[in-house]
Amino acid sequence: MFNAKIYVTLRESILDPAGKAAEATLQNLGYKGASKLRIGKYITMAVQADSLEAAAAQVDEICQKLLANNVMEDYSFDIE
Amino acid sequence: MKFAIIIFPGTSCEEDVLHAVQGAGHQAEYVWHSEASPTALDTYDAVILPGGASHGNYLRSGSMAAQANIIPALHKANEAGKPILGICNGFQILTEAGLLPGGFLPNESMRFICKPTEIKVENAATTFTNKYAQGQTITLPIAHAHGNYYADDTTLAELQANNQIIFTYNQNPNGSQKNIAGITNKAGNILGLMPHPERAVDKLLGSEDGLGLFKSIN
């Protein structure tokens, strides 16, 4: 059994209104040095596979098929 | 014509769509999303994916409905060139299923918007808009939180070059690129639009501007 931590984020080039709103609030709180705030999704999942490589391949396929939309989002994952 | 109206868990506009389709002189039946046979839509002439919040719109709007058992039959209907109409969540499902290009982001205002909206008919020479005049402004209600259409520049250029941008907002309510309210696929047999034509088929309810869309399909 392998455990995956998956991160799905909007592409850099795409406006993230939720991130912008949170960043504006940080500015308002006085954190003038805080910038580039982006809000994404964090997904955890367990997968059954014979090897780490096979598990990673499966997670990658799942990300492409369902968890991330390749029109607008990027994904990455850690697996162990 | 005989329409299939596909229902997913969380679809909510099917009765309005049925009313609109029948009002335009067509027959229609509901088809459940779990129909796994690739021939499930063979006996229908056209298919509609109504609005709502399929699977709670969890993960992304339409993402799970796009993996439903009925989807292979929908691809088969597309290959046969049948008219396929996706309204609101139905439009989102069609993009998630790869039947229409692009995708949807949250409205720029981060708010759910529900109001009558002026829509321009950019292309009246389609299966879905031939009862309208080119450039005509119609009023249809919108009701969505994720109606902000997004596609990369190459895709947008292709949509424009092929006259696939069918409806645009006169005043952009949600941040959609190119003011897009509705597009077709390249072949022209699939239309997705965010406004709700089925909620504008009777003057008693404020507008009958949506009826032309259902009457156009023949």
PDB file of C-alpha atoms in Angstrom:
ATOM      1  CA  MET A   1       0.000   0.000   0.000  1.00  0.00           C
ATOM      2  CA  PHE A   2       1.335   3.413  -0.953  1.00  0.00           C
ATOM      3  CA  ASN A   3       0.155   6.809   0.215  1.00  0.00           C
ATOM      4  CA  ALA A   4      -0.032   9.712  -2.196  1.00  0.00           C
ATOM      5  CA  LYS A   5      -0.265  13.422  -1.448  1.00  0.00           C
ATOM      6  CA  ILE A   6      -1.573  15.228  -4.496  1.00  0.00           C
ATOM      7  CA  TYR A   7      -1.471  18.957  -5.164  1.00  0.00           C
ATOM      8  CA  VAL A   8      -3.720  20.500  -7.820  1.00  0.00           C
ATOM      9  CA  THR A   9      -3.226  24.168  -8.648  1.00  0.00           C
ATOM     10  CA  LEU A  10      -4.522  26.607 -11.228  1.00  0.00           C
ATOM     11  CA  ARG A  11      -2.007  27.330 -14.000  1.00  0.00           C
ATOM     12  CA  GLU A  12       0.262  30.265 -13.223  1.00  0.00           C
ATOM     13  CA  SER A  13      -1.191  32.237 -16.137  1.00  0.00           C
ATOM     14  CA  ILE A  14      -4.760  31.948 -14.847  1.00  0.00           C
ATOM     15  CA  LEU A  15      -6.298  34.487 -12.501  1.00  0.00           C
ATOM     16  CA  ASP A  16      -7.169  32.951  -9.128  1.00  0.00           C
ATOM     17  CA  PRO A  17      -9.903  35.187  -7.660  1.00  0.00           C
ATOM     18  CA  ALA A  18      -9.958  33.317  -4.329  1.00  0.00           C
ATOM     19  CA  GLY A  19      -6.178  33.680  -3.988  1.00  0.00           C
ATOM     20  CA  LYS A  20      -6.403  37.361  -4.890  1.00  0.00           C
ATOM     21  CA  ALA A  21      -9.060  37.947  -2.223  1.00  0.00           C
ATOM     22  CA  ALA A  22      -6.983  36.176   0.462  1.00  0.00           C
ATOM     23  CA  GLU A  23      -3.874  38.110  -0.608  1.00  0.00           C
ATOM     24  CA  ALA A  24      -5.726  41.428  -0.360  1.00  0.00           C
ATOM     25  CA  THR A  25      -6.737  40.491   3.195  1.00  0.00           C
ATOM     26  CA  LEU A  26      -3.103  39.726   4.075  1.00  0.00           C
ATOM     27  CA  GLN A  27      -2.076  43.131   2.737  1.00  0.00           C
ATOM     28  CA  ASN A  28      -4.810  44.642   4.865  1.00  0.00           C
ATOM     29  CA  LEU A  29      -3.434  42.817   7.917  1.00  0.00           C
ATOM     30  CA  GLY A  30      -0.069  44.468   7.298  1.00  0.00           C
ATOM     31  CA  TYR A  31       1.828  41.576   5.666  1.00  0.00           C
ATOM     32  CA  LYS A  32       3.165  43.815   2.920  1.00  0.00           C
ATOM     33  CA  GLY A  33       5.815  41.286   1.909  1.00  0.00           C
ATOM     34  CA  ALA A  34       3.288  38.509   1.207  1.00  0.00           C
ATOM     35  CA  SER A  35       2.466  38.045  -2.468  1.00  0.00           C
ATOM     36  CA  LYS A  36       1.639  35.498  -5.186  1.00  0.00           C
ATOM     37  CA  LEU A  37      -0.916  33.758  -2.984  1.00  0.00           C
ATOM     38  CA  ARG A  38      -2.565  30.904  -4.880  1.00  0.00           C
ATOM     39  CA  ILE A  39      -5.237  28.576  -3.548  1.00  0.00           C
ATOM     40  CA  GLY A  40      -5.286  24.983  -4.774  1.00  0.00           C
ATOM     41  CA  LYS A  41      -6.457  21.547  -3.753  1.00  0.00           C
ATOM     42  CA  TYR A  42      -4.690  19.019  -1.580  1.00  0.00           C
ATOM     43  CA  ILE A  43      -5.822  15.427  -2.017  1.00  0.00           C
ATOM     44  CA  THR A  44      -4.636  12.337  -0.158  1.00  0.00           C
ATOM     45  CA  MET A  45      -5.143   8.826  -1.453  1.00  0.00           C
ATOM     46  CA  ALA A  46      -3.954   5.286  -0.787  1.00  0.00           C
ATOM     47  CA  VAL A  47      -3.166   3.033  -3.759  1.00  0.00           C
ATOM     48  CA  GLN A  48      -2.472  -0.674  -3.991  1.00  0.00           C
ATOM     49  CA  ALA A  49       0.439  -1.539  -6.289  1.00  0.00           C
ATOM     50  CA  ASP A  50       3.426  -3.894  -6.540  1.00  0.00           C
ATOM     51  CA  SER A  51       6.051  -1.188  -6.603  1.00  0.00           C
ATOM     52  CA  LEU A  52       6.529   2.503  -5.979  1.00  0.00           C
ATOM     53  CA  GLU A  53       6.896   3.038  -9.738  1.00  0.00           C
ATOM     54  CA  ALA A  54       3.622   1.262 -10.490  1.00  0.00           C
ATOM     55  CA  ALA A  55       1.854   3.232  -7.760  1.00  0.00           C
ATOM     56  CA  ALA A  56       3.226   6.507  -9.126  1.00  0.00           C
ATOM     57  CA  ALA A  57       2.095   5.598 -12.639  1.00  0.00           C
ATOM     58  CA  GLN A  58      -1.375   4.856 -11.338  1.00  0.00           C
ATOM     59  CA  VAL A  59      -1.599   8.134  -9.407  1.00  0.00           C
ATOM     60  CA  ASP A  60      -0.401  10.050 -12.465  1.00  0.00           C
ATOM     61  CA  GLU A  61      -3.107   8.412 -14.587  1.00  0.00           C
ATOM     62  CA  ILE A  62      -5.772   9.192 -11.958  1.00  0.00           C
ATOM     63  CA  CYS A  63      -4.674  12.843 -11.871  1.00  0.00           C
ATOM     64  CA  GLN A  64      -4.954  13.117 -15.643  1.00  0.00           C
ATOM     65  CA  LYS A  65      -8.266  11.298 -15.840  1.00  0.00           C
ATOM     66  CA  LEU A  66     -10.133  12.923 -12.964  1.00  0.00           C
ATOM     67  CA  LEU A  67      -8.365  14.861 -10.237  1.00  0.00           C
ATOM     68  CA  ALA A  68      -6.912  17.658 -12.396  1.00  0.00           C
ATOM     69  CA  ASN A  69      -8.264  19.390 -15.488  1.00  0.00           C
ATOM     70  CA  ASN A  70      -5.406  19.756 -17.945  1.00  0.00           C
ATOM     71  CA  VAL A  71      -7.050  22.784 -19.573  1.00  0.00           C
ATOM     72  CA  MET A  72      -6.579  24.952 -16.485  1.00  0.00           C
ATOM     73  CA  GLU A  73      -4.726  23.081 -13.783  1.00  0.00           C
ATOM     74  CA  ASP A  74      -1.298  21.660 -12.970  1.00  0.00           C
ATOM     75  CA  TYR A  75      -0.717  18.808 -10.554  1.00  0.00           C
ATOM     76  CA  SER A  76       2.130  17.228  -8.670  1.00  0.00           C
ATOM     77  CA  PHE A  77       2.316  14.514  -6.051  1.00  0.00           C
ATOM     78  CA  ASP A  78       4.480  12.911  -3.414  1.00  0.00           C
ATOM     79  CA  ILE A  79       4.204   9.187  -2.892  1.00  0.00           C
ATOM     80  CA  GLU A  80       5.671   6.821  -0.351  1.00  0.00           C
TER      81      GLU A  80
ATOM     82  CA  MET B   1     -37.765  14.714 -33.087  1.00  0.00           C
ATOM     83  CA  LYS B   2     -37.243  12.506 -30.075  1.00  0.00           C
ATOM     84  CA  PHE B   3     -34.936  13.916 -27.432  1.00  0.00           C
ATOM     85  CA  ALA B   4     -33.081  12.128 -24.653  1.00  0.00           C
ATOM     86  CA  ILE B   5     -32.722  14.237 -21.510  1.00  0.00           C
ATOM     87  CA  ILE B   6     -29.886  12.797 -19.451  1.00  0.00           C
ATOM     88  CA  ILE B   7     -30.219  12.926 -15.688  1.00  0.00           C
ATOM     89  CA  PHE B   8     -27.227  12.765 -13.350  1.00  0.00           C
ATOM     90  CA  PRO B   9     -27.425  12.750  -9.541  1.00  0.00           C
ATOM     91  CA  GLY B  10     -27.928  16.452  -8.784  1.00  0.00           C
ATOM     92  CA  THR B  11     -29.400  17.441 -12.155  1.00  0.00           C
ATOM     93  CA  SER B  12     -32.280  19.811 -11.422  1.00  0.00           C
ATOM     94  CA  CYS B  13     -33.455  21.410 -14.670  1.00  0.00           C
ATOM     95  CA  GLU B  14     -34.795  18.308 -16.399  1.00  0.00           C
ATOM     96  CA  GLU B  15     -38.483  19.154 -15.954  1.00  0.00           C
ATOM     97  CA  ASP B  16     -38.032  22.657 -17.358  1.00  0.00           C
ATOM     98  CA  VAL B  17     -36.102  21.205 -20.296  1.00  0.00           C
ATOM     99  CA  LEU B  18     -38.822  18.599 -20.906  1.00  0.00           C
ATOM    100  CA  HIS B  19     -41.457  21.371 -20.863  1.00  0.00           C
ATOM    101  CA  ALA B  20     -39.419  23.510 -23.279  1.00  0.00           C
ATOM    102  CA  VAL B  21     -38.691  20.646 -25.679  1.00  0.00           C
ATOM    103  CA  GLN B  22     -42.348  19.579 -25.748  1.00  0.00           C
ATOM    104  CA  GLY B  23     -43.394  23.222 -26.171  1.00  0.00           C
ATOM    105  CA  ALA B  24     -41.207  23.355 -29.269  1.00  0.00           C
ATOM    106  CA  GLY B  25     -43.130  20.392 -30.691  1.00  0.00           C
ATOM    107  CA  HIS B  26     -40.691  17.580 -29.894  1.00  0.00           C
ATOM    108  CA  GLN B  27     -40.963  14.352 -27.923  1.00  0.00           C
ATOM    109  CA  ALA B  28     -38.603  13.698 -25.033  1.00  0.00           C
ATOM    110  CA  GLU B  29     -37.716  11.063 -22.460  1.00  0.00           C
ATOM    111  CA  TYR B  30     -35.447  11.019 -19.446  1.00  0.00           C
ATOM    112  CA  VAL B  31     -32.381   8.768 -19.595  1.00  0.00           C
ATOM    113  CA  TRP B  32     -30.527   7.870 -16.400  1.00  0.00           C
ATOM    114  CA  HIS B  33     -26.750   8.461 -16.226  1.00  0.00           C
ATOM    115  CA  SER B  34     -26.026   4.880 -15.208  1.00  0.00           C
ATOM    116  CA  GLU B  35     -27.167   3.422 -18.571  1.00  0.00           C
ATOM    117  CA  ALA B  36     -23.984   1.594 -19.495  1.00  0.00           C
ATOM    118  CA  SER B  37     -24.946   0.316 -22.932  1.00  0.00           C
ATOM    119  CA  PRO B  38     -23.159   2.199 -25.709  1.00  0.00           C
ATOM    120  CA  THR B  39     -26.423   1.910 -27.679  1.00  0.00           C
ATOM    121  CA  ALA B  40     -28.500   3.588 -24.920  1.00  0.00           C
ATOM    122  CA  LEU B  41     -29.034   6.712 -27.027  1.00  0.00           C
ATOM    123  CA  ASP B  42     -29.445   5.014 -30.414  1.00  0.00           C
ATOM    124  CA  THR B  43     -33.218   5.427 -30.530  1.00  0.00           C
ATOM    125  CA  TYR B  44     -33.054   9.191 -29.942  1.00  0.00           C
ATOM    126  CA  ASP B  45     -32.552  11.953 -32.506  1.00  0.00           C
ATOM    127  CA  ALA B  46     -31.015  14.486 -30.136  1.00  0.00           C
ATOM    128  CA  VAL B  47     -29.602  14.644 -26.604  1.00  0.00           C
ATOM    129  CA  ILE B  48     -29.788  17.304 -23.892  1.00  0.00           C
ATOM    130  CA  LEU B  49     -27.678  17.535 -20.741  1.00  0.00           C
ATOM    131  CA  PRO B  50     -29.663  19.842 -18.432  1.00  0.00           C
ATOM    132  CA  GLY B  51     -28.359  22.106 -15.695  1.00  0.00           C
ATOM    133  CA  GLY B  52     -28.087  21.495 -11.988  1.00  0.00           C
ATOM    134  CA  ALA B  53     -25.236  20.453  -9.748  1.00  0.00           C
ATOM    135  CA  SER B  54     -24.257  16.953 -10.836  1.00  0.00           C
ATOM    136  CA  HIS B  55     -22.519  15.024  -8.043  1.00  0.00           C
ATOM    137  CA  GLY B  56     -22.673  18.201  -5.959  1.00  0.00           C
ATOM    138  CA  ASN B  57     -20.166  19.771  -8.377  1.00  0.00           C
ATOM    139  CA  TYR B  58     -17.487  18.398  -6.059  1.00  0.00           C
ATOM    140  CA  LEU B  59     -13.882  18.457  -7.298  1.00  0.00           C
ATOM    141  CA  ARG B  60     -14.833  20.530 -10.397  1.00  0.00           C
ATOM    142  CA  SER B  61     -18.231  21.284 -11.916  1.00  0.00           C
ATOM    143  CA  GLY B  62     -19.197  18.377 -14.156  1.00  0.00           C
ATOM    144  CA  SER B  63     -15.995  16.409 -13.543  1.00  0.00           C
ATOM    145  CA  MET B  64     -17.633  13.283 -12.157  1.00  0.00           C
ATOM    146  CA  ALA B  65     -20.668  13.324 -14.441  1.00  0.00           C
ATOM    147  CA  ALA B  66     -18.188  13.337 -17.342  1.00  0.00           C
ATOM    148  CA  GLN B  67     -17.076   9.850 -16.205  1.00  0.00           C
ATOM    149  CA  ALA B  68     -20.628   8.446 -15.990  1.00  0.00           C
ATOM    150  CA  ASN B  69     -21.640   5.159 -17.614  1.00  0.00           C
ATOM    151  CA  ILE B  70     -23.775   6.999 -20.195  1.00  0.00           C
ATOM    152  CA  ILE B  71     -20.805   8.945 -21.604  1.00  0.00           C
ATOM    153  CA  PRO B  72     -19.682   6.313 -24.185  1.00  0.00           C
ATOM    154  CA  ALA B  73     -23.233   6.397 -25.597  1.00  0.00           C
ATOM    155  CA  LEU B  74     -22.971  10.186 -25.743  1.00  0.00           C
ATOM    156  CA  HIS B  75     -19.741   9.897 -27.735  1.00  0.00           C
ATOM    157  CA  LYS B  76     -21.516   7.467 -30.058  1.00  0.00           C
ATOM    158  CA  ALA B  77     -24.385   9.962 -30.555  1.00  0.00           C
ATOM    159  CA  ASN B  78     -21.776  12.594 -31.384  1.00  0.00           C
ATOM    160  CA  GLU B  79     -20.094  10.312 -33.916  1.00  0.00           C
ATOM    161  CA  ALA B  80     -23.512   9.854 -35.537  1.00  0.00           C
ATOM    162  CA  GLY B  81     -23.727  13.663 -35.814  1.00  0.00           C
ATOM    163  CA  LYS B  82     -26.792  13.969 -33.582  1.00  0.00           C
ATOM    164  CA  PRO B  83     -27.490  17.364 -32.035  1.00  0.00           C
ATOM    165  CA  ILE B  84     -26.229  17.455 -28.431  1.00  0.00           C
ATOM    166  CA  LEU B  85     -27.107  20.398 -26.211  1.00  0.00           C
ATOM    167  CA  GLY B  86     -25.503  21.074 -22.829  1.00  0.00           C
ATOM    168  CA  ILE B  87     -27.073  23.777 -20.691  1.00  0.00           C
ATOM    169  CA  CYS B  88     -25.147  25.299 -17.759  1.00  0.00           C
ATOM    170  CA  ASN B  89     -23.896  22.254 -15.803  1.00  0.00           C
ATOM    171  CA  GLY B  90     -24.515  20.292 -19.022  1.00  0.00           C
ATOM    172  CA  PHE B  91     -22.041  22.609 -20.794  1.00  0.00           C
ATOM    173  CA  GLN B  92     -19.520  22.045 -18.004  1.00  0.00           C
ATOM    174  CA  ILE B  93     -19.971  18.271 -18.319  1.00  0.00           C
ATOM    175  CA  LEU B  94     -19.394  18.451 -22.094  1.00  0.00           C
ATOM    176  CA  THR B  95     -16.066  20.258 -21.584  1.00  0.00           C
ATOM    177  CA  GLU B  96     -15.011  17.803 -18.874  1.00  0.00           C
ATOM    178  CA  ALA B  97     -15.921  14.909 -21.200  1.00  0.00           C
ATOM    179  CA  GLY B  98     -13.752  16.405 -23.942  1.00  0.00           C
ATOM    180  CA  LEU B  99     -16.712  16.943 -26.280  1.00  0.00           C
ATOM    181  CA  LEU B 100     -16.280  20.724 -26.192  1.00  0.00           C
ATOM    182  CA  PRO B 101     -12.998  22.626 -25.784  1.00  0.00           C
ATOM    183  CA  GLY B 102     -12.047  24.728 -22.753  1.00  0.00           C
ATOM    184  CA  GLY B 103     -13.168  24.648 -19.145  1.00  0.00           C
ATOM    185  CA  PHE B 104     -14.699  26.687 -16.353  1.00  0.00           C
ATOM    186  CA  LEU B 105     -13.280  28.808 -13.569  1.00  0.00           C
ATOM    187  CA  PRO B 106     -15.167  30.375 -10.660  1.00  0.00           C
ATOM    188  CA  ASN B 107     -16.965  33.600 -11.555  1.00  0.00           C
ATOM    189  CA  GLU B 108     -14.511  36.487 -11.290  1.00  0.00           C
ATOM    190  CA  SER B 109     -16.680  38.032  -8.546  1.00  0.00           C
ATOM    191  CA  MET B 110     -16.605  34.696  -6.626  1.00  0.00           C
ATOM    192  CA  ARG B 111     -20.388  34.966  -6.383  1.00  0.00           C
ATOM    193  CA  PHE B 112     -23.247  32.832  -7.597  1.00  0.00           C
ATOM    194  CA  ILE B 113     -25.023  34.972 -10.196  1.00  0.00           C
ATOM    195  CA  CYS B 114     -28.709  34.473 -10.958  1.00  0.00           C
ATOM    196  CA  LYS B 115     -30.305  37.080 -13.231  1.00  0.00           C
ATOM    197  CA  PRO B 116     -31.699  37.748 -16.704  1.00  0.00           C
ATOM    198  CA  THR B 117     -28.824  38.510 -19.080  1.00  0.00           C
ATOM    199  CA  GLU B 118     -28.644  40.009 -22.556  1.00  0.00           C
ATOM    200  CA  ILE B 119     -27.105  37.524 -24.964  1.00  0.00           C
ATOM    201  CA  LYS B 120     -26.037  38.240 -28.541  1.00  0.00           C
ATOM    202  CA  VAL B 121     -26.565  35.586 -31.205  1.00  0.00           C
ATOM    203  CA  GLU B 122     -23.160  35.639 -32.900  1.00  0.00           C
ATOM    204  CA  ASN B 123     -23.913  32.845 -35.346  1.00  0.00           C
ATOM    205  CA  ALA B 124     -27.494  32.220 -36.470  1.00  0.00           C
ATOM    206  CA  ALA B 125     -26.493  29.632 -39.072  1.00  0.00           C
ATOM    207  CA  THR B 126     -26.314  26.633 -36.732  1.00  0.00           C
ATOM    208  CA  THR B 127     -28.476  23.637 -35.829  1.00  0.00           C
ATOM    209  CA  PHE B 128     -29.349  25.431 -32.597  1.00  0.00           C
ATOM    210  CA  THR B 129     -29.838  29.073 -33.619  1.00  0.00           C
ATOM    211  CA  ASN B 130     -31.469  29.102 -37.074  1.00  0.00           C
ATOM    212  CA  LYS B 131     -34.714  30.550 -35.678  1.00  0.00           C
ATOM    213  CA  TYR B 132     -32.831  33.645 -34.514  1.00  0.00           C
ATOM    214  CA  ALA B 133     -31.508  36.536 -36.582  1.00  0.00           C
ATOM    215  CA  GLN B 134     -27.767  37.063 -36.933  1.00  0.00           C
ATOM    216  CA  GLY B 135     -26.675  39.576 -34.276  1.00  0.00           C
ATOM    217  CA  GLN B 136     -30.026  39.462 -32.471  1.00  0.00           C
ATOM    218  CA  THR B 137     -30.017  40.238 -28.744  1.00  0.00           C
ATOM    219  CA  ILE B 138     -32.072  37.856 -26.618  1.00  0.00           C
ATOM    220  CA  THR B 139     -32.650  37.796 -22.870  1.00  0.00           C
ATOM    221  CA  LEU B 140     -31.991  34.546 -21.014  1.00  0.00           C
ATOM    222  CA  PRO B 141     -31.452  33.906 -17.304  1.00  0.00           C
ATOM    223  CA  ILE B 142     -28.079  32.757 -16.028  1.00  0.00           C
ATOM    224  CA  ALA B 143     -27.629  30.903 -12.728  1.00  0.00           C
ATOM    225  CA  HIS B 144     -24.098  29.784 -11.988  1.00  0.00           C
ATOM    226  CA  ALA B 145     -21.053  30.103  -9.750  1.00  0.00           C
ATOM    227  CA  HIS B 146     -18.582  28.621 -12.250  1.00  0.00           C
ATOM    228  CA  GLY B 147     -19.513  30.206 -15.568  1.00  0.00           C
ATOM    229  CA  ASN B 148     -16.178  31.836 -16.284  1.00  0.00           C
ATOM    230  CA  TYR B 149     -15.241  30.154 -19.574  1.00  0.00           C
ATOM    231  CA  TYR B 150     -11.549  29.560 -20.063  1.00  0.00           C
ATOM    232  CA  ALA B 151      -9.565  28.271 -23.014  1.00  0.00           C
ATOM    233  CA  ASP B 152      -5.981  28.921 -24.090  1.00  0.00           C
ATOM    234  CA  ASP B 153      -5.260  31.494 -26.809  1.00  0.00           C
ATOM    235  CA  THR B 154      -4.837  28.883 -29.560  1.00  0.00           C
ATOM    236  CA  THR B 155      -8.231  27.351 -28.761  1.00  0.00           C
ATOM    237  CA  LEU B 156      -9.908  30.767 -28.618  1.00  0.00           C
ATOM    238  CA  ALA B 157      -8.423  31.697 -31.998  1.00  0.00           C
ATOM    239  CA  GLU B 158      -9.748  28.434 -33.463  1.00  0.00           C
ATOM    240  CA  LEU B 159     -13.203  29.028 -31.981  1.00  0.00           C
ATOM    241  CA  GLN B 160     -13.281  32.465 -33.596  1.00  0.00           C
ATOM    242  CA  ALA B 161     -11.900  31.322 -36.932  1.00  0.00           C
ATOM    243  CA  ASN B 162     -14.491  28.524 -37.217  1.00  0.00           C
ATOM    244  CA  ASN B 163     -17.435  30.698 -36.029  1.00  0.00           C
ATOM    245  CA  GLN B 164     -17.880  28.365 -33.044  1.00  0.00           C
ATOM    246  CA  ILE B 165     -18.630  31.215 -30.646  1.00  0.00           C
ATOM    247  CA  ILE B 166     -22.424  31.170 -30.880  1.00  0.00           C
ATOM    248  CA  PHE B 167     -23.578  33.305 -27.941  1.00  0.00           C
ATOM    249  CA  THR B 168     -21.800  36.176 -26.167  1.00  0.00           C
ATOM    250  CA  TYR B 169     -22.802  38.299 -23.189  1.00  0.00           C
ATOM    251  CA  ASN B 170     -23.523  41.967 -23.945  1.00  0.00           C
ATOM    252  CA  GLN B 171     -22.187  42.709 -20.453  1.00  0.00           C
ATOM    253  CA  ASN B 172     -19.790  40.051 -19.211  1.00  0.00           C
ATOM    254  CA  PRO B 173     -21.172  38.816 -15.855  1.00  0.00           C
ATOM    255  CA  ASN B 174     -18.531  36.269 -14.876  1.00  0.00           C
ATOM    256  CA  GLY B 175     -15.156  36.990 -16.495  1.00  0.00           C
ATOM    257  CA  SER B 176     -15.608  34.614 -19.457  1.00  0.00           C
ATOM    258  CA  GLN B 177     -12.988  34.998 -22.135  1.00  0.00           C
ATOM    259  CA  LYS B 178     -14.240  36.757 -25.287  1.00  0.00           C
ATOM    260  CA  ASN B 179     -17.563  37.263 -23.390  1.00  0.00           C
ATOM    261  CA  ILE B 180     -18.376  33.670 -24.308  1.00  0.00           C
ATOM    262  CA  ALA B 181     -21.817  32.410 -23.248  1.00  0.00           C
ATOM    263  CA  GLY B 182     -22.056  29.486 -25.678  1.00  0.00           C
ATOM    264  CA  ILE B 183     -19.907  27.575 -28.168  1.00  0.00           C
ATOM    265  CA  THR B 184     -20.242  24.649 -30.535  1.00  0.00           C
ATOM    266  CA  ASN B 185     -17.771  21.944 -31.422  1.00  0.00           C
ATOM    267  CA  LYS B 186     -16.043  22.218 -34.791  1.00  0.00           C
ATOM    268  CA  ALA B 187     -18.582  19.960 -36.521  1.00  0.00           C
ATOM    269  CA  GLY B 188     -21.395  22.149 -35.178  1.00  0.00           C
ATOM    270  CA  ASN B 189     -23.570  19.347 -33.755  1.00  0.00           C
ATOM    271  CA  ILE B 190     -22.760  20.058 -30.096  1.00  0.00           C
ATOM    272  CA  LEU B 191     -23.749  23.308 -28.380  1.00  0.00           C
ATOM    273  CA  GLY B 192     -22.871  24.233 -24.821  1.00  0.00           C
ATOM    274  CA  LEU B 193     -24.242  27.394 -23.234  1.00  0.00           C
ATOM    275  CA  MET B 194     -24.313  28.769 -19.712  1.00  0.00           C
ATOM    276  CA  PRO B 195     -27.637  30.691 -19.918  1.00  0.00           C
ATOM    277  CA  HIS B 196     -30.869  28.751 -19.436  1.00  0.00           C
ATOM    278  CA  PRO B 197     -33.059  28.880 -22.576  1.00  0.00           C
ATOM    279  CA  GLU B 198     -35.508  26.442 -20.934  1.00  0.00           C
ATOM    280  CA  ARG B 199     -36.283  29.056 -18.282  1.00  0.00           C
ATOM    281  CA  ALA B 200     -37.339  31.541 -20.960  1.00  0.00           C
ATOM    282  CA  VAL B 201     -40.065  29.795 -22.951  1.00  0.00           C
ATOM    283  CA  ASP B 202     -43.137  31.689 -21.738  1.00  0.00           C
ATOM    284  CA  LYS B 203     -43.927  35.406 -21.581  1.00  0.00           C
ATOM    285  CA  LEU B 204     -45.660  34.759 -18.262  1.00  0.00           C
ATOM    286  CA  LEU B 205     -42.213  34.031 -16.815  1.00  0.00           C
ATOM    287  CA  GLY B 206     -40.610  37.115 -18.320  1.00  0.00           C
ATOM    288  CA  SER B 207     -39.214  35.959 -21.652  1.00  0.00           C
ATOM    289  CA  GLU B 208     -39.829  33.446 -24.403  1.00  0.00           C
ATOM    290  CA  ASP B 209     -36.514  34.153 -26.100  1.00  0.00           C
ATOM    291  CA  GLY B 210     -35.258  30.659 -25.311  1.00  0.00           C
ATOM    292  CA  LEU B 211     -37.953  28.868 -27.291  1.00  0.00           C
ATOM    293  CA  GLY B 212     -36.202  29.638 -30.607  1.00  0.00           C
ATOM    294  CA  LEU B 213     -33.287  27.439 -29.599  1.00  0.00           C
ATOM    295  CA  PHE B 214     -35.473  24.359 -29.087  1.00  0.00           C
ATOM    296  CA  LYS B 215     -37.436  25.108 -32.262  1.00  0.00           C
ATOM    297  CA  SER B 216     -34.213  25.466 -34.261  1.00  0.00           C
ATOM    298  CA  ILE B 217     -33.253  21.833 -33.645  1.00  0.00           C
ATOM    299  CA  ASN B 218     -34.968  19.844 -36.366  1.00  0.00           C
TER     300      ASN B 218
END
